[in-house]
Amino acid sequence: MNVSAEDLIRKLWETRSLSEEEFTRLIRERTPDSARRLQELAVAERKRIYGSDVYIRGLIEFTNVCRNDCLYCGLRRSNAALARYRLSREEILSCAEEGYRLGFRTFVLQGGEDGFFTDGVLVPIIREIKTRFPDCAVTLSLGERSRDSYRALFEAGADRYLLRHETADRAHYAQLHPPEMSFDRRMRCLAELKEIGYQVGCGFMVGSPGQTERELAKDLRFIGAFRPDMCGIGPFIPHRETPFRAVPAGSAELTCFLLSVIRVMLPAVLLPATTALGTVHPRGREMGILSGANVVMPNLSPGRVRKQYELYDNKICTGEESAQCRGCLDMRMESIGYRTVTARGDAVREE
Ligand code: SAM
Ligand code: SF4
Ligand code: FES
């Protein structure tokens, strides 16, 4: 490792931050040595706070209908080749039942921005999950909604909200989204979620079209300033029915490097080893955990709809059932000396 990389890593470790220029260099000039050093620091921090526990979140992909047209996503409204579905209230509740039986204590309700799921529809579903499973957390990942809606869902019992910022660079945001989508609105939503009292997750794709080390440095600066409770990062993977079909996927290597950087910056952050990471590399999720991640989010959606929630090509776990994914992840975590735990796994807020 060259002297400057060593200095940068020391500074990151001591101050939990770097300038945009420094982050850019750290990423651009990374080597297997600097990656290894960061990984050691990240794992030490994660062990200090979370030991060898890996939290599991049961993902319920309850609608693939979306009004938006994000250029990277297979669910975008322009994808006419996709058969759309919505789970009924009963189906959502039975996914949660099954998840509870399998030891999940967090349910993540994720979907496209589907106008059918108004507050009037969602509030009773969230209430019912919280009534039946009072020891569980509910995480929402439903995209942009009004402040009043975020508040209504929070008051119904939702605990956490995942809304990736996607990129902290305005011009880059415009490359990834159609003109009617707004960088400022995305940022405002994140601020509102925090004000309301949710545990909030932001995040971005690694290797998204047009992304350079400079944009990644801005993402890291944003994360340092926003101080999310959770941070979802995974490689971009092309989908054949989108304008980015020919763009190569992001790498597991860079994703793992960034997971380590984020863990060193925010030692207590809840950091998933994502399904996308498991898609670009057969041991991607294990590599993610070994780089500082501490959460995995297996799928609880009914088998019959899994293939239709295809954000990107070749998504893993679309032919499996919930119990199989649960067992598979247990084995994978054990194989690297970690263990999945049945716990809500709330964010620890360190100062
Ligand atoms: N509609 C909600 C939203 O956008 O926040 C929740 C569901 S959306 C599918 C969840 C995340 O999937 C997005 O934030 C995006 O980062 C990720 N995603 C979408 N398309 C992807 C792709 N082609 N490769 C990797 N991740 C992708
Ligand atoms: Fe819709 Fe989310 Fe996909 Fe964008 S990323 S098209 S909002 S599902
Ligand atoms: Fe779904 Fe391995 S986690 S099959």
mmCIF file of C-alpha atoms and ligand atoms in Angstrom:
data_model
loop_
_atom_site.group_PDB
_atom_site.id
_atom_site.type_symbol
_atom_site.label_atom_id
_atom_site.label_comp_id
_atom_site.label_asym_id
_atom_site.label_seq_id
_atom_site.Cartn_x
_atom_site.Cartn_y
_atom_site.Cartn_z
ATOM 1 C CA MET A 1 0.000 0.000 0.000
ATOM 2 C CA ASN A 2 1.456 3.399 -0.899
ATOM 3 C CA VAL A 3 2.011 6.025 1.766
ATOM 4 C CA SER A 4 -0.801 8.256 0.676
ATOM 5 C CA ALA A 5 -3.385 5.428 0.802
ATOM 6 C CA GLU A 6 -2.207 4.569 4.289
ATOM 7 C CA ASP A 7 -2.517 8.204 5.358
ATOM 8 C CA LEU A 8 -5.986 8.491 3.880
ATOM 9 C CA ILE A 9 -7.184 5.361 5.644
ATOM 10 C CA ARG A 10 -5.710 6.549 8.941
ATOM 11 C CA LYS A 11 -7.430 9.900 8.538
ATOM 12 C CA LEU A 12 -10.733 8.178 7.701
ATOM 13 C CA TRP A 13 -10.400 5.998 10.760
ATOM 14 C CA GLU A 14 -9.522 8.879 13.100
ATOM 15 C CA THR A 15 -11.956 11.499 11.837
ATOM 16 C CA ARG A 16 -14.655 9.227 10.292
ATOM 17 C CA SER A 17 -14.552 11.417 7.202
ATOM 18 C CA LEU A 18 -12.525 12.600 4.230
ATOM 19 C CA SER A 19 -12.880 15.487 1.787
ATOM 20 C CA GLU A 20 -14.458 14.844 -1.611
ATOM 21 C CA GLU A 21 -10.989 15.016 -3.143
ATOM 22 C CA GLU A 22 -9.628 12.485 -0.671
ATOM 23 C CA PHE A 23 -12.505 10.038 -1.111
ATOM 24 C CA THR A 24 -12.026 10.280 -4.879
ATOM 25 C CA ARG A 25 -8.353 9.363 -4.523
ATOM 26 C CA LEU A 26 -9.022 6.598 -2.023
ATOM 27 C CA ILE A 27 -11.386 4.955 -4.512
ATOM 28 C CA ARG A 28 -9.469 5.700 -7.704
ATOM 29 C CA GLU A 29 -6.128 4.536 -6.316
ATOM 30 C CA ARG A 30 -7.429 1.546 -4.395
ATOM 31 C CA THR A 31 -5.304 -1.617 -4.395
ATOM 32 C CA PRO A 32 -5.847 -5.084 -2.929
ATOM 33 C CA ASP A 33 -3.725 -3.897 0.023
ATOM 34 C CA SER A 34 -5.747 -0.785 0.758
ATOM 35 C CA ALA A 35 -8.960 -2.808 0.374
ATOM 36 C CA ARG A 36 -7.660 -5.381 2.863
ATOM 37 C CA ARG A 37 -6.697 -2.720 5.386
ATOM 38 C CA LEU A 38 -10.112 -1.063 5.199
ATOM 39 C CA GLN A 39 -11.793 -4.432 5.450
ATOM 40 C CA GLU A 40 -9.898 -5.215 8.680
ATOM 41 C CA LEU A 41 -10.935 -1.910 10.217
ATOM 42 C CA ALA A 42 -14.540 -2.352 9.079
ATOM 43 C CA VAL A 43 -14.806 -5.864 10.492
ATOM 44 C CA ALA A 44 -13.270 -4.752 13.795
ATOM 45 C CA GLU A 45 -15.822 -1.943 14.102
ATOM 46 C CA ARG A 46 -18.741 -4.182 13.192
ATOM 47 C CA LYS A 47 -17.571 -6.823 15.720
ATOM 48 C CA ARG A 48 -17.232 -4.172 18.428
ATOM 49 C CA ILE A 49 -20.873 -3.173 18.045
ATOM 50 C CA TYR A 50 -22.667 -6.218 16.645
ATOM 51 C CA GLY A 51 -20.358 -9.177 17.326
ATOM 52 C CA SER A 52 -20.903 -11.948 14.777
ATOM 53 C CA ASP A 53 -24.656 -11.420 14.574
ATOM 54 C CA VAL A 54 -26.224 -10.934 11.181
ATOM 55 C CA TYR A 55 -29.735 -9.495 11.158
ATOM 56 C CA ILE A 56 -32.266 -10.906 8.741
ATOM 57 C CA ARG A 57 -35.080 -8.907 7.147
ATOM 58 C CA GLY A 58 -37.939 -10.598 5.342
ATOM 59 C CA LEU A 59 -38.608 -8.807 2.083
ATOM 60 C CA ILE A 60 -42.220 -8.765 0.883
ATOM 61 C CA GLU A 61 -42.336 -7.431 -2.671
ATOM 62 C CA PHE A 62 -46.029 -6.644 -2.666
ATOM 63 C CA THR A 63 -46.469 -4.778 -5.964
ATOM 64 C CA ASN A 64 -44.477 -4.429 -9.156
ATOM 65 C CA VAL A 65 -46.714 -1.661 -10.501
ATOM 66 C CA CYS A 66 -44.845 1.633 -10.726
ATOM 67 C CA ARG A 67 -45.761 5.076 -11.967
ATOM 68 C CA ASN A 68 -42.111 6.051 -12.312
ATOM 69 C CA ASP A 69 -39.742 5.507 -15.182
ATOM 70 C CA CYS A 70 -36.301 5.310 -13.570
ATOM 71 C CA LEU A 71 -34.039 4.459 -16.488
ATOM 72 C CA TYR A 72 -32.203 1.623 -14.701
ATOM 73 C CA CYS A 73 -35.126 -0.355 -13.283
ATOM 74 C CA GLY A 74 -36.960 -3.314 -14.781
ATOM 75 C CA LEU A 75 -40.195 -2.223 -13.072
ATOM 76 C CA ARG A 76 -40.237 1.160 -14.866
ATOM 77 C CA ARG A 77 -43.626 2.000 -16.320
ATOM 78 C CA SER A 78 -42.284 1.886 -19.899
ATOM 79 C CA ASN A 79 -41.508 -1.809 -19.569
ATOM 80 C CA ALA A 80 -44.586 -3.126 -21.356
ATOM 81 C CA ALA A 81 -43.160 -6.662 -21.425
ATOM 82 C CA LEU A 82 -43.627 -7.098 -17.671
ATOM 83 C CA ALA A 83 -46.765 -8.757 -16.281
ATOM 84 C CA ARG A 84 -47.826 -6.641 -13.317
ATOM 85 C CA TYR A 85 -49.152 -7.940 -9.987
ATOM 86 C CA ARG A 86 -50.357 -6.733 -6.620
ATOM 87 C CA LEU A 87 -50.548 -8.889 -3.525
ATOM 88 C CA SER A 88 -53.807 -8.735 -1.616
ATOM 89 C CA ARG A 89 -53.920 -7.766 2.044
ATOM 90 C CA GLU A 90 -54.393 -11.461 2.900
ATOM 91 C CA GLU A 91 -51.394 -12.482 0.817
ATOM 92 C CA ILE A 92 -49.204 -9.842 2.474
ATOM 93 C CA LEU A 93 -50.321 -10.999 5.916
ATOM 94 C CA SER A 94 -49.695 -14.633 5.085
ATOM 95 C CA CYS A 95 -46.140 -13.772 3.930
ATOM 96 C CA ALA A 96 -45.644 -12.126 7.316
ATOM 97 C CA GLU A 97 -47.102 -15.199 9.111
ATOM 98 C CA GLU A 98 -44.736 -17.470 7.251
ATOM 99 C CA GLY A 99 -41.850 -15.089 7.943
ATOM 100 C CA TYR A 100 -42.625 -14.974 11.641
ATOM 101 C CA ARG A 101 -42.627 -18.757 11.773
ATOM 102 C CA LEU A 102 -39.244 -18.772 10.073
ATOM 103 C CA GLY A 103 -37.792 -16.424 12.702
ATOM 104 C CA PHE A 104 -38.042 -13.045 10.988
ATOM 105 C CA ARG A 105 -38.664 -10.081 13.274
ATOM 106 C CA THR A 106 -38.472 -7.378 10.613
ATOM 107 C CA PHE A 107 -40.715 -7.255 7.559
ATOM 108 C CA VAL A 108 -39.780 -5.006 4.685
ATOM 109 C CA LEU A 109 -42.766 -4.016 2.561
ATOM 110 C CA GLN A 110 -41.289 -2.997 -0.767
ATOM 111 C CA GLY A 111 -42.889 -2.067 -4.042
ATOM 112 C CA GLY A 112 -43.069 0.235 -7.009
ATOM 113 C CA GLU A 113 -44.822 3.577 -6.603
ATOM 114 C CA ASP A 114 -48.271 2.116 -7.068
ATOM 115 C CA GLY A 115 -51.229 4.510 -6.750
ATOM 116 C CA PHE A 116 -53.474 1.660 -5.642
ATOM 117 C CA PHE A 117 -51.671 1.547 -2.278
ATOM 118 C CA THR A 118 -53.034 4.737 -0.784
ATOM 119 C CA ASP A 119 -52.703 5.440 2.932
ATOM 120 C CA GLY A 120 -56.268 4.138 3.259
ATOM 121 C CA VAL A 121 -55.107 0.740 1.973
ATOM 122 C CA LEU A 122 -51.699 0.624 3.676
ATOM 123 C CA VAL A 123 -52.553 1.908 7.157
ATOM 124 C CA PRO A 124 -54.788 -1.060 8.091
ATOM 125 C CA ILE A 125 -52.215 -3.524 6.719
ATOM 126 C CA ILE A 126 -49.402 -1.990 8.773
ATOM 127 C CA ARG A 127 -51.658 -1.868 11.870
ATOM 128 C CA GLU A 128 -52.610 -5.490 11.418
ATOM 129 C CA ILE A 129 -48.983 -6.636 11.098
ATOM 130 C CA LYS A 130 -48.057 -4.675 14.232
ATOM 131 C CA THR A 131 -51.035 -6.089 16.120
ATOM 132 C CA ARG A 132 -50.367 -9.699 15.155
ATOM 133 C CA PHE A 133 -46.614 -9.436 15.632
ATOM 134 C CA PRO A 134 -45.981 -6.784 18.270
ATOM 135 C CA ASP A 135 -42.354 -7.853 18.620
ATOM 136 C CA CYS A 136 -41.609 -7.121 14.966
ATOM 137 C CA ALA A 137 -40.429 -4.043 13.122
ATOM 138 C CA VAL A 138 -42.016 -2.901 9.875
ATOM 139 C CA THR A 139 -39.797 -1.287 7.274
ATOM 140 C CA LEU A 140 -41.297 0.462 4.272
ATOM 141 C CA SER A 141 -39.678 0.933 0.880
ATOM 142 C CA LEU A 142 -42.343 2.572 -1.243
ATOM 143 C CA GLY A 143 -40.519 5.467 -2.825
ATOM 144 C CA GLU A 144 -41.588 9.092 -2.688
ATOM 145 C CA ARG A 145 -44.795 10.071 -0.898
ATOM 146 C CA SER A 146 -46.082 13.254 0.733
ATOM 147 C CA ARG A 147 -45.030 14.240 4.229
ATOM 148 C CA ASP A 148 -48.588 13.618 5.414
ATOM 149 C CA SER A 149 -48.499 10.123 3.989
ATOM 150 C CA TYR A 150 -45.128 9.352 5.590
ATOM 151 C CA ARG A 151 -46.581 10.565 8.891
ATOM 152 C CA ALA A 152 -49.781 8.517 8.562
ATOM 153 C CA LEU A 153 -47.786 5.349 7.864
ATOM 154 C CA PHE A 154 -45.467 6.086 10.781
ATOM 155 C CA GLU A 155 -48.418 6.615 13.084
ATOM 156 C CA ALA A 156 -49.864 3.297 11.898
ATOM 157 C CA GLY A 157 -46.736 1.648 13.305
ATOM 158 C CA ALA A 158 -44.068 1.620 10.572
ATOM 159 C CA ASP A 159 -40.649 1.850 12.177
ATOM 160 C CA ARG A 160 -38.182 2.290 9.338
ATOM 161 C CA TYR A 161 -38.082 3.600 5.774
ATOM 162 C CA LEU A 162 -35.657 2.792 2.991
ATOM 163 C CA LEU A 163 -35.339 5.387 0.256
ATOM 164 C CA ARG A 164 -32.070 5.260 -1.616
ATOM 165 C CA HIS A 165 -30.850 8.687 -2.636
ATOM 166 C CA GLU A 166 -29.478 6.896 -5.773
ATOM 167 C CA THR A 167 -26.791 9.553 -6.335
ATOM 168 C CA ALA A 168 -25.811 12.693 -4.455
ATOM 169 C CA ASP A 169 -24.888 14.508 -7.665
ATOM 170 C CA ARG A 170 -27.685 16.507 -9.271
ATOM 171 C CA ALA A 171 -26.480 16.094 -12.870
ATOM 172 C CA HIS A 172 -25.955 12.374 -12.359
ATOM 173 C CA TYR A 173 -29.454 12.076 -10.873
ATOM 174 C CA ALA A 174 -30.796 13.591 -14.106
ATOM 175 C CA GLN A 175 -28.908 10.987 -16.155
ATOM 176 C CA LEU A 176 -30.568 8.147 -14.242
ATOM 177 C CA HIS A 177 -34.107 9.506 -14.073
ATOM 178 C CA PRO A 178 -36.681 11.029 -16.431
ATOM 179 C CA PRO A 179 -37.103 14.816 -16.326
ATOM 180 C CA GLU A 180 -40.233 14.672 -14.150
ATOM 181 C CA MET A 181 -38.272 13.127 -11.293
ATOM 182 C CA SER A 182 -36.507 15.596 -9.046
ATOM 183 C CA PHE A 183 -33.294 15.395 -7.080
ATOM 184 C CA ASP A 184 -34.569 18.057 -4.677
ATOM 185 C CA ARG A 185 -37.764 16.145 -4.000
ATOM 186 C CA ARG A 186 -35.806 12.967 -3.268
ATOM 187 C CA MET A 187 -33.615 14.860 -0.794
ATOM 188 C CA ARG A 188 -36.651 16.508 0.764
ATOM 189 C CA CYS A 189 -38.328 13.129 1.255
ATOM 190 C CA LEU A 190 -35.261 11.829 3.075
ATOM 191 C CA ALA A 191 -35.185 14.856 5.374
ATOM 192 C CA GLU A 192 -38.918 14.521 6.107
ATOM 193 C CA LEU A 193 -38.652 10.831 6.925
ATOM 194 C CA LYS A 194 -35.978 11.631 9.455
ATOM 195 C CA GLU A 195 -37.936 14.504 11.004
ATOM 196 C CA ILE A 196 -41.003 12.304 11.416
ATOM 197 C CA GLY A 197 -38.971 9.829 13.435
ATOM 198 C CA TYR A 198 -38.358 6.854 11.175
ATOM 199 C CA GLN A 199 -35.087 4.964 11.233
ATOM 200 C CA VAL A 200 -34.057 5.972 7.742
ATOM 201 C CA GLY A 201 -31.986 4.260 5.069
ATOM 202 C CA CYS A 202 -30.442 5.931 2.032
ATOM 203 C CA GLY A 203 -28.120 4.330 -0.514
ATOM 204 C CA PHE A 204 -27.042 3.989 -4.105
ATOM 205 C CA MET A 205 -26.076 1.554 -6.843
ATOM 206 C CA VAL A 206 -22.395 0.888 -7.483
ATOM 207 C CA GLY A 207 -21.420 1.177 -11.138
ATOM 208 C CA SER A 208 -24.599 2.957 -12.222
ATOM 209 C CA PRO A 209 -24.375 4.461 -15.710
ATOM 210 C CA GLY A 210 -22.324 7.671 -15.729
ATOM 211 C CA GLN A 211 -20.928 7.113 -12.235
ATOM 212 C CA THR A 212 -17.239 7.898 -11.667
ATOM 213 C CA GLU A 213 -15.142 7.985 -8.506
ATOM 214 C CA ARG A 214 -16.195 11.636 -8.170
ATOM 215 C CA GLU A 215 -19.906 10.774 -7.875
ATOM 216 C CA LEU A 216 -19.088 8.010 -5.403
ATOM 217 C CA ALA A 217 -17.083 10.479 -3.324
ATOM 218 C CA LYS A 218 -20.135 12.763 -3.275
ATOM 219 C CA ASP A 219 -22.292 9.822 -2.172
ATOM 220 C CA LEU A 220 -19.917 9.153 0.709
ATOM 221 C CA ARG A 221 -19.896 12.828 1.712
ATOM 222 C CA PHE A 222 -23.687 12.862 1.624
ATOM 223 C CA ILE A 223 -23.889 9.724 3.756
ATOM 224 C CA GLY A 224 -21.446 11.243 6.268
ATOM 225 C CA ALA A 225 -23.602 14.362 6.564
ATOM 226 C CA PHE A 226 -27.034 12.668 6.524
ATOM 227 C CA ARG A 227 -26.010 9.978 8.989
ATOM 228 C CA PRO A 228 -28.596 7.360 7.987
ATOM 229 C CA ASP A 229 -29.500 4.474 10.294
ATOM 230 C CA MET A 230 -29.288 2.100 7.320
ATOM 231 C CA CYS A 231 -27.453 2.263 4.037
ATOM 232 C CA GLY A 232 -28.362 0.085 1.053
ATOM 233 C CA ILE A 233 -25.670 -0.243 -1.560
ATOM 234 C CA GLY A 234 -25.462 -2.889 -4.250
ATOM 235 C CA PRO A 235 -24.110 -3.171 -7.763
ATOM 236 C CA PHE A 236 -26.103 -1.799 -10.679
ATOM 237 C CA ILE A 237 -27.177 -4.689 -12.912
ATOM 238 C CA PRO A 238 -28.625 -4.065 -16.380
ATOM 239 C CA HIS A 239 -32.142 -5.131 -17.303
ATOM 240 C CA ARG A 240 -32.829 -6.091 -20.914
ATOM 241 C CA GLU A 241 -35.990 -3.967 -21.201
ATOM 242 C CA THR A 242 -34.361 -0.679 -20.111
ATOM 243 C CA PRO A 243 -32.266 1.936 -21.954
ATOM 244 C CA PHE A 244 -29.243 0.776 -19.928
ATOM 245 C CA ARG A 245 -29.468 -2.822 -21.196
ATOM 246 C CA ALA A 246 -25.926 -2.740 -22.615
ATOM 247 C CA VAL A 247 -24.196 -1.078 -19.646
ATOM 248 C CA PRO A 248 -21.988 -3.507 -17.724
ATOM 249 C CA ALA A 249 -22.907 -4.396 -14.144
ATOM 250 C CA GLY A 250 -21.088 -2.841 -11.197
ATOM 251 C CA SER A 251 -18.455 -5.020 -9.553
ATOM 252 C CA ALA A 252 -18.573 -7.001 -6.338
ATOM 253 C CA GLU A 253 -15.039 -5.807 -5.633
ATOM 254 C CA LEU A 254 -15.877 -2.074 -5.642
ATOM 255 C CA THR A 255 -19.156 -2.700 -3.774
ATOM 256 C CA CYS A 256 -17.245 -4.490 -1.008
ATOM 257 C CA PHE A 257 -14.618 -1.749 -0.869
ATOM 258 C CA LEU A 258 -17.372 0.853 -0.381
ATOM 259 C CA LEU A 259 -19.131 -1.273 2.252
ATOM 260 C CA SER A 260 -15.891 -1.201 4.249
ATOM 261 C CA VAL A 261 -15.520 2.575 3.840
ATOM 262 C CA ILE A 262 -19.112 3.160 4.994
ATOM 263 C CA ARG A 263 -18.674 0.871 8.013
ATOM 264 C CA VAL A 264 -15.552 2.811 9.060
ATOM 265 C CA MET A 265 -17.380 6.133 8.613
ATOM 266 C CA LEU A 266 -20.526 5.062 10.480
ATOM 267 C CA PRO A 267 -19.584 2.142 12.746
ATOM 268 C CA ALA A 268 -23.151 1.459 13.939
ATOM 269 C CA VAL A 269 -24.947 1.730 10.589
ATOM 270 C CA LEU A 270 -27.151 -1.196 9.499
ATOM 271 C CA LEU A 271 -25.544 -2.302 6.263
ATOM 272 C CA PRO A 272 -27.055 -5.018 4.088
ATOM 273 C CA ALA A 273 -25.162 -7.433 1.879
ATOM 274 C CA THR A 274 -27.703 -7.106 -0.918
ATOM 275 C CA THR A 275 -29.351 -9.553 -3.289
ATOM 276 C CA ALA A 276 -27.747 -7.616 -6.168
ATOM 277 C CA LEU A 277 -24.333 -8.355 -4.655
ATOM 278 C CA GLY A 278 -25.311 -12.028 -4.488
ATOM 279 C CA THR A 279 -26.363 -11.830 -8.139
ATOM 280 C CA VAL A 280 -23.069 -10.463 -9.540
ATOM 281 C CA HIS A 281 -20.975 -12.962 -7.569
ATOM 282 C CA PRO A 282 -21.987 -16.416 -6.271
ATOM 283 C CA ARG A 283 -20.472 -15.598 -2.871
ATOM 284 C CA GLY A 284 -21.284 -11.893 -3.024
ATOM 285 C CA ARG A 285 -23.305 -11.783 0.194
ATOM 286 C CA GLU A 286 -20.616 -13.620 2.139
ATOM 287 C CA MET A 287 -18.043 -11.191 0.726
ATOM 288 C CA GLY A 288 -20.268 -8.294 1.764
ATOM 289 C CA ILE A 289 -20.485 -9.532 5.352
ATOM 290 C CA LEU A 290 -16.726 -10.061 5.410
ATOM 291 C CA SER A 291 -16.305 -6.452 4.241
ATOM 292 C CA GLY A 292 -18.372 -4.970 7.084
ATOM 293 C CA ALA A 293 -22.043 -5.553 6.249
ATOM 294 C CA ASN A 294 -24.325 -6.948 9.003
ATOM 295 C CA VAL A 295 -27.755 -7.457 7.433
ATOM 296 C CA VAL A 296 -29.202 -9.824 4.825
ATOM 297 C CA MET A 297 -32.649 -9.467 3.315
ATOM 298 C CA PRO A 298 -34.000 -12.746 1.967
ATOM 299 C CA ASN A 299 -37.196 -12.866 0.023
ATOM 300 C CA LEU A 300 -40.571 -13.696 1.623
ATOM 301 C CA SER A 301 -42.655 -13.013 -1.466
ATOM 302 C CA PRO A 302 -44.862 -15.835 -2.750
ATOM 303 C CA GLY A 303 -43.049 -18.046 -5.279
ATOM 304 C CA ARG A 304 -45.536 -17.298 -8.046
ATOM 305 C CA VAL A 305 -44.665 -13.582 -8.246
ATOM 306 C CA ARG A 306 -40.940 -13.646 -7.595
ATOM 307 C CA LYS A 307 -39.874 -13.669 -11.232
ATOM 308 C CA GLN A 308 -42.072 -10.638 -11.871
ATOM 309 C CA TYR A 309 -40.222 -8.454 -9.369
ATOM 310 C CA GLU A 310 -37.294 -8.348 -11.684
ATOM 311 C CA LEU A 311 -35.412 -5.099 -11.173
ATOM 312 C CA TYR A 312 -32.474 -6.459 -13.157
ATOM 313 C CA ASP A 313 -31.595 -9.540 -15.191
ATOM 314 C CA ASN A 314 -30.795 -12.904 -13.562
ATOM 315 C CA LYS A 315 -31.919 -11.913 -10.051
ATOM 316 C CA ILE A 316 -31.230 -14.776 -7.650
ATOM 317 C CA CYS A 317 -33.790 -16.500 -5.416
ATOM 318 C CA THR A 318 -36.652 -16.213 -7.881
ATOM 319 C CA GLY A 319 -37.128 -19.997 -8.034
ATOM 320 C CA GLU A 320 -36.884 -20.630 -4.296
ATOM 321 C CA GLU A 321 -39.370 -20.542 -1.447
ATOM 322 C CA SER A 322 -38.977 -18.480 1.718
ATOM 323 C CA ALA A 323 -37.860 -21.403 3.874
ATOM 324 C CA GLN A 324 -35.201 -22.336 1.317
ATOM 325 C CA CYS A 325 -33.734 -18.834 1.288
ATOM 326 C CA ARG A 326 -33.743 -18.720 5.078
ATOM 327 C CA GLY A 327 -31.895 -22.052 5.271
ATOM 328 C CA CYS A 328 -29.519 -21.100 2.470
ATOM 329 C CA LEU A 329 -28.494 -17.877 4.190
ATOM 330 C CA ASP A 330 -28.040 -19.597 7.556
ATOM 331 C CA MET A 331 -25.627 -21.971 5.902
ATOM 332 C CA ARG A 332 -23.799 -19.251 4.034
ATOM 333 C CA MET A 333 -23.333 -17.163 7.173
ATOM 334 C CA GLU A 334 -22.191 -20.162 9.197
ATOM 335 C CA SER A 335 -19.660 -21.020 6.502
ATOM 336 C CA ILE A 336 -17.864 -17.706 7.207
ATOM 337 C CA GLY A 337 -18.160 -17.802 11.014
ATOM 338 C CA TYR A 338 -21.240 -15.611 11.409
ATOM 339 C CA ARG A 339 -24.784 -16.426 12.509
ATOM 340 C CA THR A 340 -28.178 -15.086 11.567
ATOM 341 C CA VAL A 341 -30.226 -13.997 14.580
ATOM 342 C CA THR A 342 -33.900 -13.686 15.408
ATOM 343 C CA ALA A 343 -33.992 -10.123 16.671
ATOM 344 C CA ARG A 344 -35.549 -6.882 15.535
ATOM 345 C CA GLY A 345 -32.064 -5.490 15.050
ATOM 346 C CA ASP A 346 -32.782 -1.797 15.496
ATOM 347 C CA ALA A 347 -30.244 0.854 14.647
ATOM 348 C CA VAL A 348 -27.755 1.582 17.391
ATOM 349 C CA ARG A 349 -27.196 5.324 17.640
ATOM 350 C CA GLU A 350 -23.618 6.012 18.699
ATOM 351 C CA GLU A 351 -22.229 9.459 19.202
HETATM 352 N N1 SAM B 1 -39.854 1.903 -5.716
HETATM 353 C C1 SAM B 1 -39.116 2.060 -4.510
HETATM 354 C C2 SAM B 1 -37.934 2.953 -4.702
HETATM 355 O O1 SAM B 1 -37.538 3.194 -5.837
HETATM 356 O O2 SAM B 1 -37.405 3.408 -3.678
HETATM 357 C C3 SAM B 1 -38.672 0.745 -3.904
HETATM 358 C C4 SAM B 1 -38.321 -0.356 -4.853
HETATM 359 S S1 SAM B 1 -36.904 -0.033 -5.894
HETATM 360 C C5 SAM B 1 -36.994 -1.380 -6.987
HETATM 361 C C6 SAM B 1 -35.564 -0.408 -4.773
HETATM 362 C C7 SAM B 1 -34.165 -0.132 -5.279
HETATM 363 O O3 SAM B 1 -33.824 -1.035 -6.315
HETATM 364 C C8 SAM B 1 -33.914 1.225 -5.891
HETATM 365 O O4 SAM B 1 -33.687 2.187 -4.897
HETATM 366 C C9 SAM B 1 -32.701 0.978 -6.779
HETATM 367 O O5 SAM B 1 -31.491 1.482 -6.202
HETATM 368 C C10 SAM B 1 -32.646 -0.549 -6.885
HETATM 369 N N2 SAM B 1 -32.577 -0.946 -8.308
HETATM 370 C C11 SAM B 1 -33.448 -0.649 -9.281
HETATM 371 N N3 SAM B 1 -33.012 -1.090 -10.479
HETATM 372 C C12 SAM B 1 -31.815 -1.679 -10.259
HETATM 373 C C13 SAM B 1 -30.845 -2.291 -11.102
HETATM 374 N N4 SAM B 1 -31.019 -2.366 -12.417
HETATM 375 N N5 SAM B 1 -29.723 -2.791 -10.528
HETATM 376 C C14 SAM B 1 -29.550 -2.719 -9.196
HETATM 377 N N6 SAM B 1 -30.417 -2.130 -8.358
HETATM 378 C C15 SAM B 1 -31.541 -1.601 -8.873
HETATM 379 FE FE1 SF4 B 2 -40.266 2.410 -9.673
HETATM 380 FE FE2 SF4 B 2 -38.513 2.179 -7.639
HETATM 381 FE FE3 SF4 B 2 -38.071 0.990 -10.024
HETATM 382 FE FE4 SF4 B 2 -37.914 3.641 -9.856
HETATM 383 S S1 SF4 B 2 -36.588 2.152 -8.795
HETATM 384 S S2 SF4 B 2 -38.966 2.479 -11.477
HETATM 385 S S3 SF4 B 2 -39.509 4.074 -8.356
HETATM 386 S S4 SF4 B 2 -39.689 0.528 -8.583
HETATM 387 FE FE1 FES B 3 -32.425 -17.501 -1.695
HETATM 388 FE FE2 FES B 3 -29.918 -18.649 -1.293
HETATM 389 S S1 FES B 3 -30.842 -16.937 -0.310
HETATM 390 S S2 FES B 3 -31.649 -19.399 -2.429
#
